[in-house]
Amino acid sequence: MRLPEMFFSILNHLGRSGCNEDIDKPVETSVTDLSVEAKPPPAIDSSWEANKVLLAAVFCQAFIEGIPLCFGIFENHYQDLGLPGHERSSWIGVCAIGMLYVGAPFINYLCEGLKFKPECFIQCAWAICVISMVAASFCTTINTLAITQGFLLGLSLLIIEMPSLIIVNTWFVKRRGFAYGLIFSAADIFGAGYGYLAQYVLHRHGMRATFLTFAVLAFVIPGTSMWFLRPRPCSPSEDASEESTARTEPLNNNECPESTIVDEPPHSRPAHLRPLLYLFLLGTCIQSFAYYIPSIYLPTYNTQVVASLVDGSNQNTNLLGVFNLSQIPGEFIFGWLSDRTDVHFLSTVSSLVASIATFLLWAGLIGDFPASLGTLMAFAGLFGGFGGGFLALWSRMSMCFDSKVQGQRVYSMLSMIRGIATFASGPISSALLKLGTKLQNQSSNPVPQTQTQTHRGIETRYKVMILFVACCMAVSALIAASGFFIERWEKRQNNRNSPPVVNGIDPENNCYRHQGTQIEDSRVPPLGLEKSAVGMNDYGRERGRDYCKDRRRRDGWMGE
């Protein structure tokens, strides 16, 4: 009898340890197990995936944005060829660069408001860029080049700028200034390299071969890297805002569980009601009026004033290369410093040094600096480095406002203002140059053509335009400096109008405050529920706030 008993006992044991036990036993799923089993997304700011996306943005966005930065070489070539309407050729570069910024709010609304995928915009921008370069290779007039090299190329820049930065924003928060500075400085690297490439191919093979070369490069490099430009995936434990991080602490008597830290300033007013927004927009507008004028007219100025007796084509390439290359350390350093230093101080330094360099080196108004290639090289380096660093500060300017949505809108508004000002700088610079020529001809002692290379810029027909650039940068520096006091006045007004904070709790905003950091109570579960992302998301924002209010009333933090 022992053998049958042993046989049935083995079968019974196998049945209990098999699937029958799972059927009889009730299924228990814990929200904690769900959150543990879910694969966490890559880390923000420091993961390899974040750096890979940043590298893809460099070879996709920056590669295409560097093409119009070498337009000064094309403009000089158009004037040498005597193309019909070459006196209006500056409009091509102005159109391409201006469209990069002017439609940013519309693209931002499509991506953030209507939830279009930014990857689709990037792919469309890549296709339009290639088409524009191929079409430009068959153009023989300035009007057709304005459509292809100006409008179509600018359209591709417009479509790729904001979607690419939106994707980068999902991966970078604390190092966002560094990321923006790297992208913008990389665009200047490509722009400087394009200048030498365009100069060589234009002189050896002509316009058609040059544009086709750019088309092949745009087809291969951005066409490969754009497939790695993807937004950061969000886990169930994260809020809808990518800029917030989860904070888990034990439940004490003086705080609510599972709050969320948000790296945002404690302002409650919308962006359009804050004077700081209009100060940023005004400073950016005035700075943009003057910033692109030297990059367009420096090659022509060098040919007509400095190198009027010799062939200055190679000098023009080096001059424009210095202007673009100097923006590389400028944008990178200013972007890196914006994560660590006050943005108003950096914007003041950026515009002030550019203004002093214009007065001192290009105009020769301060001191006796004659017009020479060395003087123009020094001016191009200082103006491009410090003036170009202003663009890398936009990321921190936009983060001076409350939410991610407001910050993205502010950035798009800054881009739009820069685009409008860049468009306006074209006719403004042409009118100023005509006025300077008229004043030069009316002078009682005009400077002979053979002696212009020994005189200062203030004594040439470019003097009115040079003074305009210098004064715009000086006014922009003054506005940026006033922003330091405006922001502190806003903080005092906000603290004066807000109720007192008791034991670290701000009853008005339903949040904790710790050293200026706002901690939202947006995902607080009811008492007794396990601390998990799934449970918190199921109960939502309103339930969590009601719970924290009840908890504060019970502990005596706020009255009934």
XYZ file of C-alpha atoms in Angstrom:
560
model
C 0.000 0.000 0.000
C 2.937 2.318 0.397
C 3.611 2.508 -3.348
C 0.088 3.665 -4.360
C 0.028 6.131 -1.482
C 3.350 7.530 -2.615
C 2.060 7.748 -6.237
C -1.097 9.679 -5.302
C 0.839 11.976 -2.995
C 3.198 12.875 -5.850
C 0.252 13.620 -8.167
C -1.388 15.743 -5.482
C 1.812 17.672 -4.964
C 2.251 18.280 -8.690
C -1.346 19.435 -9.008
C -0.997 21.917 -6.181
C 2.242 23.328 -7.532
C 0.931 23.524 -11.106
C -1.672 25.620 -12.834
C -4.532 24.429 -10.621
C -3.102 26.476 -7.773
C -3.139 29.589 -9.940
C -6.772 28.938 -10.839
C -7.934 28.450 -7.291
C -5.913 31.303 -5.862
C -7.377 34.763 -6.473
C -5.305 36.954 -8.724
C -3.695 39.806 -6.824
C -2.176 42.607 -8.806
C -0.615 45.462 -7.011
C -0.170 48.866 -8.493
C 3.275 48.739 -7.023
C 4.084 45.638 -9.094
C 2.831 47.371 -12.227
C 5.059 50.358 -11.634
C 8.030 48.135 -10.849
C 7.599 45.936 -13.927
C 7.248 48.935 -16.270
C 10.529 49.798 -17.916
C 11.632 53.257 -16.779
C 12.355 55.808 -19.507
C 15.893 57.065 -20.072
C 17.148 59.673 -17.637
C 16.837 63.361 -18.438
C 19.974 65.429 -19.119
C 22.589 62.720 -18.522
C 21.630 59.489 -20.318
C 23.200 58.232 -23.537
C 19.802 58.416 -25.223
C 19.588 62.140 -24.419
C 23.059 62.775 -25.821
C 22.186 60.724 -28.902
C 19.132 62.891 -29.570
C 21.238 66.018 -29.079
C 23.792 64.706 -31.572
C 21.000 63.963 -34.049
C 19.680 67.515 -33.638
C 23.160 68.847 -34.392
C 23.484 66.908 -37.662
C 19.869 67.514 -38.693
C 18.782 70.968 -37.530
C 22.161 72.664 -37.301
C 23.337 71.197 -40.619
C 20.427 72.782 -42.495
C 20.469 76.044 -40.538
C 24.110 76.609 -41.461
C 23.334 76.939 -45.181
C 22.021 80.553 -45.194
C 24.871 81.695 -42.924
C 27.267 81.672 -45.892
C 24.998 83.802 -48.078
C 27.519 86.649 -48.126
C 29.695 84.546 -50.460
C 26.751 84.027 -52.832
C 25.799 87.715 -52.778
C 29.327 88.769 -53.717
C 29.281 86.207 -56.556
C 25.913 87.490 -57.813
C 27.283 91.030 -57.999
C 30.412 89.874 -59.812
C 28.275 88.044 -62.389
C 25.985 91.049 -62.784
C 22.798 89.028 -62.530
C 19.608 90.979 -63.310
C 18.433 92.645 -60.112
C 21.672 91.929 -58.191
C 21.220 95.161 -56.227
C 18.298 93.442 -54.459
C 20.199 90.223 -53.751
C 20.407 90.933 -50.003
C 16.708 90.081 -49.825
C 17.548 86.425 -50.473
C 19.576 86.017 -47.295
C 17.167 88.154 -45.297
C 14.218 86.026 -46.447
C 15.933 82.723 -45.623
C 17.082 83.808 -42.167
C 13.900 85.729 -41.366
C 11.560 82.859 -42.140
C 13.568 80.720 -39.734
C 12.046 82.739 -36.893
C 8.923 84.567 -38.044
C 6.572 81.568 -38.197
C 7.721 79.924 -34.961
C 4.467 80.599 -33.004
C 2.397 78.910 -35.703
C 4.623 75.809 -35.786
C 4.656 75.729 -31.992
C 0.851 75.824 -31.939
C 0.661 72.905 -34.365
C 3.029 70.821 -32.242
C 1.924 71.803 -28.738
C -1.692 72.857 -29.287
C -2.922 70.481 -31.993
C -0.490 67.690 -30.989
C 1.036 67.119 -34.410
C 4.079 64.883 -34.264
C 7.267 66.962 -34.518
C 8.989 64.130 -36.401
C 6.678 64.707 -39.387
C 7.670 68.367 -39.584
C 11.358 67.467 -39.529
C 10.947 65.042 -42.428
C 9.004 67.625 -44.468
C 11.655 70.268 -43.772
C 14.405 67.938 -44.970
C 12.556 67.272 -48.249
C 11.901 70.987 -48.874
C 15.563 71.829 -48.225
C 16.761 69.327 -50.808
C 14.166 70.529 -53.334
C 15.152 74.175 -52.801
C 18.838 73.463 -53.467
C 18.101 71.442 -56.592
C 15.713 74.118 -57.907
C 18.219 76.905 -57.163
C 20.799 75.200 -59.367
C 18.626 75.960 -62.418
C 17.963 79.647 -61.552
C 19.575 82.476 -63.505
C 17.893 85.587 -62.037
C 17.646 87.143 -58.609
C 13.845 86.797 -58.565
C 13.948 83.032 -59.073
C 16.781 82.697 -56.553
C 14.659 84.637 -54.057
C 11.978 81.951 -54.400
C 14.300 78.930 -54.186
C 17.329 79.975 -52.127
C 15.291 82.477 -50.135
C 11.677 81.389 -49.606
C 11.903 77.593 -49.949
C 15.089 77.300 -47.924
C 13.648 79.621 -45.283
C 10.483 77.513 -45.199
C 12.508 74.384 -44.470
C 14.351 76.221 -41.679
C 11.042 77.395 -40.233
C 9.556 73.892 -40.214
C 12.587 72.213 -38.654
C 13.502 74.750 -35.931
C 10.673 74.504 -33.395
C 9.889 70.751 -33.717
C 13.548 69.893 -33.215
C 13.826 72.111 -30.134
C 10.578 70.697 -28.730
C 12.089 67.218 -28.952
C 15.299 68.430 -27.313
C 13.249 70.003 -24.502
C 11.865 66.577 -23.586
C 15.416 65.327 -22.966
C 17.092 68.367 -21.390
C 15.916 70.540 -18.486
C 18.814 71.512 -16.233
C 21.274 71.416 -19.143
C 18.942 73.003 -21.683
C 21.097 76.072 -22.103
C 24.066 73.821 -22.858
C 22.019 71.857 -25.407
C 20.785 74.994 -27.191
C 24.261 76.498 -27.212
C 25.701 73.335 -28.746
C 23.055 73.257 -31.506
C 23.440 76.929 -32.409
C 27.237 76.807 -32.297
C 27.205 73.702 -34.512
C 25.123 75.648 -37.058
C 27.867 78.287 -37.094
C 30.511 75.598 -37.616
C 28.628 74.324 -40.636
C 28.064 77.896 -41.847
C 31.783 78.659 -41.709
C 32.632 75.433 -43.550
C 29.944 76.115 -46.154
C 31.526 79.512 -46.840
C 34.854 78.000 -47.864
C 33.111 75.219 -49.775
C 30.885 77.682 -51.665
C 33.837 79.951 -52.450
C 35.825 77.055 -53.927
C 33.027 75.464 -55.964
C 31.635 78.780 -57.240
C 34.997 79.832 -58.651
C 35.827 76.402 -60.076
C 32.512 75.008 -61.321
C 29.854 77.735 -61.053
C 26.468 78.132 -59.382
C 24.800 74.921 -60.572
C 27.510 72.636 -59.237
C 27.545 74.547 -55.939
C 23.827 74.179 -55.292
C 23.855 70.529 -56.333
C 26.718 69.916 -53.894
C 24.664 71.404 -51.072
C 21.666 69.319 -52.174
C 23.652 66.073 -51.958
C 25.035 66.972 -48.523
C 21.558 67.892 -47.247
C 20.118 64.672 -48.636
C 22.677 62.381 -46.993
C 23.569 63.797 -43.565
C 20.254 65.220 -42.263
C 18.390 62.444 -44.072
C 20.234 59.887 -41.948
C 20.300 61.647 -38.585
C 16.627 62.720 -38.525
C 15.519 59.143 -37.794
C 17.265 59.322 -34.406
C 15.473 62.542 -33.415
C 12.614 61.218 -31.264
C 10.841 62.638 -28.168
C 11.550 61.124 -24.784
C 8.959 58.471 -23.798
C 7.048 59.137 -20.579
C 6.412 56.488 -17.933
C 3.142 56.270 -15.959
C 4.939 57.704 -12.943
C 5.637 61.013 -14.676
C 3.449 64.024 -15.000
C 2.353 65.395 -18.320
C 5.096 67.975 -17.969
C 8.524 66.628 -18.834
C 10.148 69.149 -16.562
C 8.823 67.614 -13.328
C 10.449 64.804 -11.387
C 8.926 62.459 -8.841
C 9.708 62.980 -5.172
C 9.105 60.198 -2.675
C 9.417 60.966 1.040
C 8.001 59.389 4.204
C 4.664 60.674 5.391
C 5.297 63.119 8.220
C 2.870 65.219 10.181
C 3.992 68.338 8.375
C 3.639 67.335 4.721
C 1.513 65.428 2.266
C 2.817 62.316 0.513
C 4.152 61.957 -2.988
C 4.354 65.574 -4.075
C 6.061 66.641 -7.235
C 8.957 69.031 -7.506
C 8.731 71.445 -10.387
C 11.736 73.519 -11.360
C 9.711 76.675 -11.998
C 9.624 80.142 -10.489
C 6.787 80.845 -8.051
C 4.850 83.301 -10.240
C 1.148 82.790 -10.732
C 0.443 85.443 -13.359
C 0.281 84.465 -17.045
C 3.140 85.528 -19.283
C 1.254 88.264 -21.157
C 0.584 90.117 -17.878
C 4.223 90.309 -16.873
C 6.357 93.302 -17.983
C 9.370 91.009 -18.241
C 7.919 89.391 -21.363
C 7.678 92.675 -23.242
C 11.160 93.631 -22.079
C 12.541 90.419 -23.565
C 10.643 90.989 -26.810
C 11.781 94.615 -27.137
C 15.420 93.802 -26.436
C 15.386 90.908 -28.896
C 13.744 93.048 -31.579
C 16.283 95.871 -31.353
C 19.214 93.451 -31.186
C 17.926 91.584 -34.253
C 17.630 94.801 -36.269
C 21.417 95.058 -36.282
C 22.805 91.561 -35.823
C 22.629 90.207 -39.398
C 23.691 93.420 -41.143
C 27.473 92.880 -40.692
C 27.302 89.304 -42.006
C 25.667 90.571 -45.210
C 27.713 93.720 -45.832
C 31.158 92.910 -44.435
C 32.343 91.119 -47.626
C 31.127 93.991 -49.810
C 32.575 96.567 -47.397
C 35.928 94.812 -47.473
C 35.937 94.725 -51.282
C 34.919 98.362 -51.789
C 36.765 100.011 -48.893
C 39.637 97.883 -47.627
C 40.667 95.817 -50.662
C 39.543 98.158 -53.412
C 42.902 97.944 -55.220
C 43.476 94.183 -54.936
C 41.482 90.985 -55.268
C 39.676 90.604 -51.971
C 37.730 87.420 -52.695
C 39.831 85.212 -50.417
C 39.802 87.926 -47.754
C 36.018 88.036 -47.932
C 35.820 84.306 -47.323
C 38.153 84.543 -44.342
C 36.236 87.531 -42.994
C 32.890 85.788 -43.151
C 34.494 82.636 -41.773
C 35.770 84.529 -38.735
C 32.317 85.997 -38.179
C 30.671 82.568 -38.241
C 33.417 80.733 -36.350
C 33.415 83.302 -33.556
C 29.767 82.510 -32.893
C 30.713 78.927 -32.028
C 32.427 79.626 -28.689
C 30.100 82.570 -28.106
C 26.855 80.596 -28.311
C 28.300 77.556 -26.567
C 29.788 79.531 -23.653
C 26.752 81.785 -23.236
C 24.448 78.764 -23.326
C 26.578 76.973 -20.745
C 26.745 80.070 -18.538
C 22.975 80.584 -18.743
C 22.521 77.410 -16.662
C 24.663 78.962 -13.933
C 24.464 82.780 -14.219
C 21.715 85.396 -14.305
C 20.324 85.698 -17.830
C 19.945 89.509 -17.603
C 23.638 89.945 -16.853
C 24.627 87.727 -19.776
C 22.321 89.468 -22.248
C 23.681 92.853 -21.130
C 27.272 91.736 -21.670
C 26.398 90.248 -25.059
C 24.892 93.423 -26.499
C 27.267 95.857 -24.757
C 30.475 94.268 -26.055
C 29.003 94.068 -29.575
C 28.146 97.780 -29.417
C 31.612 98.778 -28.182
C 33.263 96.654 -30.891
C 31.195 98.390 -33.572
C 31.994 101.884 -32.319
C 35.657 101.106 -31.765
C 36.712 98.810 -34.612
C 34.252 99.180 -37.497
C 33.276 102.835 -37.197
C 36.564 103.998 -35.713
C 34.567 106.549 -33.742
C 36.374 105.791 -30.475
C 40.092 106.012 -31.133
C 41.889 106.176 -34.456
C 41.446 102.722 -35.998
C 41.845 102.827 -39.797
C 39.883 100.541 -42.065
C 42.072 97.483 -42.512
C 41.628 93.749 -42.841
C 43.014 93.155 -39.344
C 40.565 95.637 -37.830
C 37.642 94.005 -39.637
C 38.794 90.545 -38.519
C 38.868 91.682 -34.895
C 35.453 93.289 -35.249
C 33.964 90.178 -36.877
C 35.321 88.003 -34.056
C 34.029 90.189 -31.210
C 30.688 91.046 -32.794
C 29.972 87.493 -33.903
C 31.049 85.927 -30.615
C 29.245 88.213 -28.178
C 26.318 89.166 -30.404
C 25.723 85.560 -31.391
C 25.652 84.461 -27.758
C 22.384 86.373 -27.290
C 20.512 83.676 -29.217
C 21.628 80.934 -26.809
C 20.029 82.824 -23.899
C 16.475 82.348 -25.179
C 16.113 78.994 -23.454
C 16.654 80.578 -20.029
C 14.538 83.598 -20.908
C 11.624 81.279 -21.666
C 12.173 79.374 -18.409
C 11.605 82.595 -16.424
C 7.888 81.910 -16.859
C 5.674 79.524 -14.943
C 4.849 76.456 -16.982
C 6.415 74.533 -19.836
C 3.603 75.591 -22.172
C 4.125 79.273 -21.378
C 7.874 78.927 -21.746
C 7.527 77.319 -25.170
C 5.168 80.085 -26.276
C 7.582 82.739 -25.052
C 10.395 81.120 -27.008
C 8.272 81.065 -30.164
C 7.373 84.734 -29.645
C 11.057 85.632 -29.312
C 11.710 83.761 -32.554
C 8.864 85.586 -34.303
C 10.139 88.990 -33.171
C 13.629 88.121 -34.368
C 12.235 87.048 -37.732
C 10.233 90.244 -38.194
C 13.236 92.363 -37.232
C 15.467 90.392 -39.597
C 13.032 90.968 -42.459
C 12.934 94.665 -41.621
C 16.732 94.904 -41.454
C 16.941 94.290 -45.214
C 15.160 97.439 -46.427
C 16.436 99.410 -43.428
C 20.069 98.642 -44.241
C 19.517 99.430 -47.928
C 17.925 102.770 -47.055
C 20.722 103.607 -44.622
C 23.340 102.757 -47.235
C 21.650 105.033 -49.770
C 21.483 107.804 -47.174
C 25.177 107.360 -46.387
C 26.037 107.507 -50.090
C 24.023 110.693 -50.475
C 25.729 112.294 -47.499
C 29.118 111.194 -48.799
C 28.462 112.774 -52.206
C 27.261 116.002 -50.593
C 30.440 116.265 -48.538
C 32.634 119.202 -49.409
C 35.774 117.035 -49.277
C 34.884 113.587 -50.586
C 37.410 110.842 -49.971
C 39.137 109.695 -53.179
C 38.544 106.108 -54.193
C 42.277 105.311 -54.071
C 42.550 106.389 -50.424
C 39.476 104.786 -48.902
C 41.437 101.831 -47.555
C 43.278 104.115 -45.113
C 40.198 105.761 -43.597
C 37.835 104.786 -40.845
C 34.389 103.351 -41.404
C 32.773 106.533 -40.106
C 34.294 108.369 -43.099
C 32.823 106.072 -45.754
C 29.370 105.810 -47.271
C 28.635 102.989 -44.794
C 28.815 105.343 -41.804
C 25.052 105.701 -41.237
C 24.542 101.945 -41.327
C 27.502 101.344 -38.983
C 26.185 103.864 -36.444
C 22.754 102.227 -36.653
C 24.242 98.817 -35.775
C 26.216 100.238 -32.866
C 23.288 102.207 -31.427
C 20.890 99.248 -31.685
C 23.281 97.051 -29.718
C 23.727 99.767 -27.082
C 19.959 100.185 -26.632
C 19.544 96.414 -26.409
C 22.157 96.289 -23.647
C 20.317 99.018 -21.739
C 17.020 97.134 -21.997
C 18.660 93.897 -20.881
C 20.134 95.611 -17.829
C 16.730 97.002 -16.858
C 15.318 93.471 -16.934
C 17.348 92.676 -13.822
C 15.394 95.278 -11.840
C 12.043 94.485 -13.462
C 12.226 90.828 -12.470
C 13.061 91.677 -8.864
C 10.214 94.175 -8.766
C 7.872 91.429 -9.988
C 9.088 89.107 -7.242
C 8.463 91.748 -4.576
C 4.986 92.396 -5.949
C 4.254 88.689 -6.017
C 5.415 88.203 -2.427
C 3.440 91.227 -1.289
C 0.190 90.035 -2.867
C 0.530 86.364 -1.854
C -0.615 85.076 1.588
C 2.038 84.269 4.179
C 3.683 80.853 4.011
C 3.237 78.828 7.203
C 5.465 75.841 7.954
C 6.558 75.693 4.325
C 2.935 75.538 3.028
C 1.485 78.047 0.574
C -2.317 77.762 1.016
C -3.094 79.949 -1.994
C -1.320 77.782 -4.575
C -1.845 74.449 -2.763
C 1.851 73.718 -2.782
C 4.968 73.552 -0.684
C 7.777 76.027 -1.084
C 11.387 75.173 -0.376
C 14.095 77.710 -1.290
C 12.017 79.178 -4.094
C 11.019 75.818 -5.542
C 7.353 75.114 -5.997
C 6.128 71.622 -5.088
C 2.758 70.919 -6.638
C 0.198 68.633 -4.960
C -1.057 67.336 -8.289
C -0.813 63.592 -7.797
C -1.526 62.932 -4.110
C -3.423 59.665 -3.450
C -5.952 59.226 -0.642
C -4.635 58.060 2.702
C -4.054 54.321 2.836
C -3.358 53.790 -0.867
C 0.075 52.445 -1.724
C 2.466 55.030 -3.136
C 2.541 54.259 -6.807
C 2.320 56.097 -10.080
C -0.716 54.173 -11.319
C -2.741 54.928 -8.219
C -1.805 58.567 -8.270
C -2.713 59.023 -11.908
C -6.049 57.264 -11.383
C -7.131 59.720 -8.711
C -5.901 62.782 -10.551
C -5.147 66.357 -9.748
C -8.395 67.544 -8.121
C -8.651 64.586 -5.740
C -5.065 65.171 -4.585
C -5.613 68.848 -3.929
C -8.778 68.202 -1.946
C -6.913 65.665 0.144
C -4.111 68.124 0.911
C -6.618 70.812 1.888
C -8.329 68.434 4.290
C -4.979 67.401 5.699
C -3.946 70.996 6.312
C -7.246 71.840 8.022
C -6.857 68.826 10.268
C -3.314 69.816 11.232
C -4.282 73.447 11.813
C -2.365 74.958 8.887
C -5.341 76.778 7.402
C -8.673 77.858 8.744
C -12.018 76.447 7.855
